XYZ file of C-alpha atoms in Angstrom:
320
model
C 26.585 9.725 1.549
C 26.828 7.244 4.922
C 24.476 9.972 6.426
C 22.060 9.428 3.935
C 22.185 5.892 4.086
C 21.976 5.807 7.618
C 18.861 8.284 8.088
C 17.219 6.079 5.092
C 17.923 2.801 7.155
C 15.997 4.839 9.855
C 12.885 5.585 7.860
C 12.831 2.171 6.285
C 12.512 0.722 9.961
C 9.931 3.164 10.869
C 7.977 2.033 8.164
C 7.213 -1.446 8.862
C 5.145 -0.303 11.996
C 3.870 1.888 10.218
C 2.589 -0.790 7.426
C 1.552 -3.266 10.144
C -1.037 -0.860 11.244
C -2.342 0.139 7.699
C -2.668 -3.616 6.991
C -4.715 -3.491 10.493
C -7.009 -0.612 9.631
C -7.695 -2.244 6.170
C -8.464 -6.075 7.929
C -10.439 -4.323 10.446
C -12.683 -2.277 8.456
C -13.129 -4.775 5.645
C -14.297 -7.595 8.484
C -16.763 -5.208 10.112
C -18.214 -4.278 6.719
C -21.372 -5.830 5.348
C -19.917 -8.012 2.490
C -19.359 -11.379 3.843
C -16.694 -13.149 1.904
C -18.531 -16.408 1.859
C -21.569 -15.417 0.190
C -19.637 -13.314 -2.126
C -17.789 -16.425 -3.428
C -21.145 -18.015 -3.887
C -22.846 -15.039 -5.115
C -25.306 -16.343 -7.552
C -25.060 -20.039 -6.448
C -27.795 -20.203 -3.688
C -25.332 -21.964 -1.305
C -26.692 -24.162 1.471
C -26.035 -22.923 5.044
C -23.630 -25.809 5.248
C -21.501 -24.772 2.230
C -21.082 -21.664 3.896
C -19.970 -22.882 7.064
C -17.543 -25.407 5.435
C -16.495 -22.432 3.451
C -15.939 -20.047 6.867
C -14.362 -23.124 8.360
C -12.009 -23.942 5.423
C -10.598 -19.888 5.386
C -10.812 -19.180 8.999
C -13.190 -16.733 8.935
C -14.355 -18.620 12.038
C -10.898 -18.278 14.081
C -10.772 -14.971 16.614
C -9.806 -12.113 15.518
C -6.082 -11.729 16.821
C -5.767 -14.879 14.829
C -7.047 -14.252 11.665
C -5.147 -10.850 11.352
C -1.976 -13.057 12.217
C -2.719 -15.284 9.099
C -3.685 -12.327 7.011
C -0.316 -11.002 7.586
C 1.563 -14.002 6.971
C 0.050 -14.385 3.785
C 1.200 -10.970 2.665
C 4.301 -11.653 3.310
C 4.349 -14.844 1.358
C 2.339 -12.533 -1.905
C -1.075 -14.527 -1.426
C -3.578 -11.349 -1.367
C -6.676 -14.060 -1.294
C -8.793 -14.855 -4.451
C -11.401 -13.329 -6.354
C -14.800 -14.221 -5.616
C -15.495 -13.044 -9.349
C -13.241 -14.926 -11.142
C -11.464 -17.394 -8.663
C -8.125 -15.823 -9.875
C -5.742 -14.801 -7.205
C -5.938 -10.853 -6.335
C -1.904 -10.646 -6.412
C -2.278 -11.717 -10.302
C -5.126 -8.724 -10.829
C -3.130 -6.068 -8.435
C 0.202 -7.129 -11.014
C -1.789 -6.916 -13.935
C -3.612 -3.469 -13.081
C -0.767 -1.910 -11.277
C 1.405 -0.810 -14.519
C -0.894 1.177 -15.908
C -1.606 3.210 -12.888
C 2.007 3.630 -12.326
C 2.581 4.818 -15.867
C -0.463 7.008 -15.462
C 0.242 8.342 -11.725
C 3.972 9.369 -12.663
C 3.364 10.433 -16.060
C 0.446 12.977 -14.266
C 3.268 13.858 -11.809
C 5.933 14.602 -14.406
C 3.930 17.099 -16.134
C 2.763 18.394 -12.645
C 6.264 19.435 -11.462
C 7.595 20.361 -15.343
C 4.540 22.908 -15.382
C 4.739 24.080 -11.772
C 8.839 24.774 -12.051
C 8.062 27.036 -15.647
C 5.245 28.599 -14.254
C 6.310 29.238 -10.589
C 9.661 30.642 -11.165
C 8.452 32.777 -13.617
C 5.404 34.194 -11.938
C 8.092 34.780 -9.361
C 11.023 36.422 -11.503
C 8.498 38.613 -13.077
C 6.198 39.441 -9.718
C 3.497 41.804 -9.965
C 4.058 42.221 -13.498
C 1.912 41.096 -16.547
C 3.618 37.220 -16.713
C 2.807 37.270 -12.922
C -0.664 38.083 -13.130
C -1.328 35.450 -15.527
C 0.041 32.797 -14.023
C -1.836 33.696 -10.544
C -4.970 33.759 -12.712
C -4.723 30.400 -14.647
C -3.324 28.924 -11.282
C -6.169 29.739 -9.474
C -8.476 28.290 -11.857
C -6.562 25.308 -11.794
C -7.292 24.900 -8.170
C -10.888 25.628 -8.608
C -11.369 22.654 -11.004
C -11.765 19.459 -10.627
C -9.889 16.631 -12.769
C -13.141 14.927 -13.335
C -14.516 17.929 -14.797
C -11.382 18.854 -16.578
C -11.685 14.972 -17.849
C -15.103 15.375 -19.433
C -14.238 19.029 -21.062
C -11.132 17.564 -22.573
C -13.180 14.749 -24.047
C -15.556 16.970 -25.316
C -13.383 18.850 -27.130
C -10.330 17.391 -27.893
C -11.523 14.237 -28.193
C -14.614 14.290 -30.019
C -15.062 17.777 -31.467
C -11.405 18.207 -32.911
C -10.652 14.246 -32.504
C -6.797 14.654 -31.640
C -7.310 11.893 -29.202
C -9.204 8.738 -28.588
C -12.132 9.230 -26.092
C -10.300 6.411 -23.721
C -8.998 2.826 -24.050
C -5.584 1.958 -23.370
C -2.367 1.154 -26.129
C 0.697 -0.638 -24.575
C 3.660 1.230 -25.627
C 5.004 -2.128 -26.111
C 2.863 -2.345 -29.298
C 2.890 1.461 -30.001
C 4.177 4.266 -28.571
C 2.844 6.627 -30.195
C -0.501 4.977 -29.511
C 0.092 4.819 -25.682
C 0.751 9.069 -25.876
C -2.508 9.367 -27.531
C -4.414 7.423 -24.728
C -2.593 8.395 -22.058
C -2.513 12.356 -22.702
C -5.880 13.411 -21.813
C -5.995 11.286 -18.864
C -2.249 12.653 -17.289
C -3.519 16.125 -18.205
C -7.026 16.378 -16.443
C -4.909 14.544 -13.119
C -2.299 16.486 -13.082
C -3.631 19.953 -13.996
C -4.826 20.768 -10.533
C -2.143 19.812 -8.681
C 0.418 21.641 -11.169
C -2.001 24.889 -10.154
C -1.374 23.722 -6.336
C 2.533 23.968 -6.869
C 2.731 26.715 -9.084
C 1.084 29.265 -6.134
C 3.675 27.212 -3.602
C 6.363 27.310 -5.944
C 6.029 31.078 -6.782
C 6.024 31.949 -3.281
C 8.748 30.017 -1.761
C 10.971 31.699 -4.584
C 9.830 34.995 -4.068
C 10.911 34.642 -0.713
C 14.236 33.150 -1.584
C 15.147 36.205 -3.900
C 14.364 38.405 -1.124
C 17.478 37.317 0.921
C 20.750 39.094 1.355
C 23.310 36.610 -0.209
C 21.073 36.785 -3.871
C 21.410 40.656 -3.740
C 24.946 40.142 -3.026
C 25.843 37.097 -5.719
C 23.931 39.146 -8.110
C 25.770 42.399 -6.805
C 29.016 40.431 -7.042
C 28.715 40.097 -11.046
C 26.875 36.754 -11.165
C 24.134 36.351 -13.876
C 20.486 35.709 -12.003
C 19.952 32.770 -14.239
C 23.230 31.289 -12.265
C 21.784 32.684 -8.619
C 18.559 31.714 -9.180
C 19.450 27.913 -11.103
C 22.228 27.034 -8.740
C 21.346 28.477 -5.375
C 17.817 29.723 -5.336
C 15.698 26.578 -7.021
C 17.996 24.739 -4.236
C 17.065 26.514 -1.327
C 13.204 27.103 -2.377
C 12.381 23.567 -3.482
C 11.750 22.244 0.388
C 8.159 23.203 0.892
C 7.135 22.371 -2.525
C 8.589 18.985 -2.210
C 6.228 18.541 1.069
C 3.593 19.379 -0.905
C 4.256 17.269 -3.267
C 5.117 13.778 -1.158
C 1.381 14.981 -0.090
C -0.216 15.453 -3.574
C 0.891 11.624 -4.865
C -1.710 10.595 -2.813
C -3.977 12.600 -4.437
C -3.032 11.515 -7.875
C -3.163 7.911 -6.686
C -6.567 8.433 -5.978
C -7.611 10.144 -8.487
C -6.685 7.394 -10.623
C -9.935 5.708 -9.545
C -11.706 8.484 -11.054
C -10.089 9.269 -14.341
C -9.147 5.629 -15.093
C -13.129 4.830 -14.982
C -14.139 7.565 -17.148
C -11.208 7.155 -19.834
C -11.716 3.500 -19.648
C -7.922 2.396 -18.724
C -7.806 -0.964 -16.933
C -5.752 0.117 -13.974
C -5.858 -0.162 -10.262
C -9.053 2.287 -10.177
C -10.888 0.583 -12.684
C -10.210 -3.007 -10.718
C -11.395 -1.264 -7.472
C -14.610 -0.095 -8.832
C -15.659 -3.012 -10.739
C -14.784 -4.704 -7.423
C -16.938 -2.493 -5.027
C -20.147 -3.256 -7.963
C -19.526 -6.664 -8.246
C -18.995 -7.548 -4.013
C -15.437 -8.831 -4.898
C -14.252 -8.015 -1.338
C -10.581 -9.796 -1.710
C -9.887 -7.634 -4.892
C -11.003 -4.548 -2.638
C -9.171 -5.118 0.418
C -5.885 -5.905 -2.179
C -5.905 -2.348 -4.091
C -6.244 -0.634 -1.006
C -3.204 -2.164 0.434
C -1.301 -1.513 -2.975
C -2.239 1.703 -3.099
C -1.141 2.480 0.611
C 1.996 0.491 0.609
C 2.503 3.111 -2.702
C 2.453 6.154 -1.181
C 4.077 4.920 1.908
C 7.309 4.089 -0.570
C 6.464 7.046 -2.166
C 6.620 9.300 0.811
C 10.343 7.708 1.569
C 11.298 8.667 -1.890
C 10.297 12.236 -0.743
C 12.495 12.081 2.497
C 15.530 11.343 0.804
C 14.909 14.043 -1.312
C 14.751 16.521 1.078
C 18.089 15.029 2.626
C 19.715 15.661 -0.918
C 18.115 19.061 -1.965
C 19.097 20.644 2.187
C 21.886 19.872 3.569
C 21.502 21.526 6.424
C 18.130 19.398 7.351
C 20.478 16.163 6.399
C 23.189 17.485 9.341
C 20.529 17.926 11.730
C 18.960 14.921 11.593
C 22.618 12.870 12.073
């Protein structure tokens, strides 16, 4: 247990370079872009030139560069993500208010992604070559061929509005109803996490193929041991390494895929905020759901170390 507290102290501290120069990427690209944050605050005011200089002068978008990244960062750290140009709200209260729903949305998508991948891969791998096999490889690989905005608009079609088991989008707090907040947040978990449960299921399958093929599962097997023991206790153990790389990778994918399926199921989450954003030249807003959504799968991505320092313990002795 020190070990793993000690290794996570590690990655912690590696991370806050690591942030510092995601925050710089995101400040530099968003200052060399086209939107200018002055005349997106007065968008549809018909500022004088002097309002905007006042403006530039009052936020330091006049200071040098070096400087102006210093302030940006300070203000992070203090939770002051700017304002809205839109609706002269602080981003921080938009990014707390959005954030929720994309968390219950991006986890929820990954729970059913690693539930389906562990059923299907370790079957497809206990029966290999066989019928069960087959049809997992088949429906996996269609899986992979689709995209969740496609799967998105099929499930609407026809769950939604030709057999109308769920709503066509909107959003129910579970707060208010549970059962509600299933029914809207089904469809949308489903269509994200359906191609990345096909991803794991093909990684799955093969790392546990290649676990059963070792000498000591022949020999607990041969020893009297029932395979559903050898294959729950030691085998799932051993083969879950590269699937959990895989998988540290593919939260970034359901993170952004959010954007997509939020917009088209009409949930008011991160994605939504971002894209209403982007069409209204809200660059603040922008420049804070981007940082979110990094600082996310950084934190995410630790989560994913330590569990690879818990699963091996071999890879948690080397690294001490």
């Amino acid at each position: 247990m020190i070990a793993v507290v000690r290794i996570l102290l590690r990655r912690i501290a590696l991370l806050v370079p690591l942030m510092l120069g995601i925050v710089l990427f995101v400040f530099l690209v968003m200052r060399f872009s086209d939107v200018d944050p002055a005349s997106a605050f007065f968008q549809g005011a018909n500022p004088t030139p002097r309002q905007l200089h006042d403006f530039r002068e009052e936020h330091g978008l006049l200071d040098p560069l070096p400087v102006r990244y210093a302030d940006f960062v300070a203000d992070l750290l203090h939770g002051d993500m700017g304002t809205s140009a839109l609706t002269r709200a602080p981003v921080i209260d938009q990014v707390t208010t959005a954030l929720p729903l994309t968390l219950q949305l991006t986890f929820l998508g990954l729970g059913v992604a690693v539930v389906l991948s562990l059923v299907g891969g370790v079957t497809a791998a206990i029966y290999r070559d066989r019928l069960p096999d087959q049809i997992i490889r088949v429906v996996s690989l269609t899986g992979v061929a689709a995209p969740g905005f496609w799967l998105a608009l099929l499930m609407i079609q026809y769950l939604a509005v030709d057999l109308g088991w769920f709503p066509t989008g909107g959003y129910i707090n579970p707060a208010d109803s549970v059962t509600g907040w299933l029914k809207t947040m089904t469809l949308p978990a489903l269509a994200l996490s359906l191609p990345v449960a096909a991803q794991l299921t093909r990684i799955v399958r093969t790392a546990v193929v290649e676990e059963l093929d070792k000498d000591y599962v022949r020999t607990a097997i041969g020893s009297g041991l029932p395979p559903r023991v050898v294959v729950g206790r030691n085998v799932l153990r051993n083969a879950l390494i590269n699937p959990l790389t895989v998988l540290g990778l593919r939260v970034g994918y359901l993170l952004g895929g959010a954007v997509v399926i939020e917009t088209i199921f009409s949930l008011p989450g991160m994605g939504k905020l971002m894209i209403d954003a982007v069409k209204n030249g809200d660059p603040a807003v922008v420049q804070g759901v981007v940082l979110t959504t990094a600082a996310g799968f950084v934190v995410v991505n630790l989560v994913i170390d330590v569990l690879y320092l818990l699963v091996n313990p071999r890879l948690r002795d080397a690294t001490t």
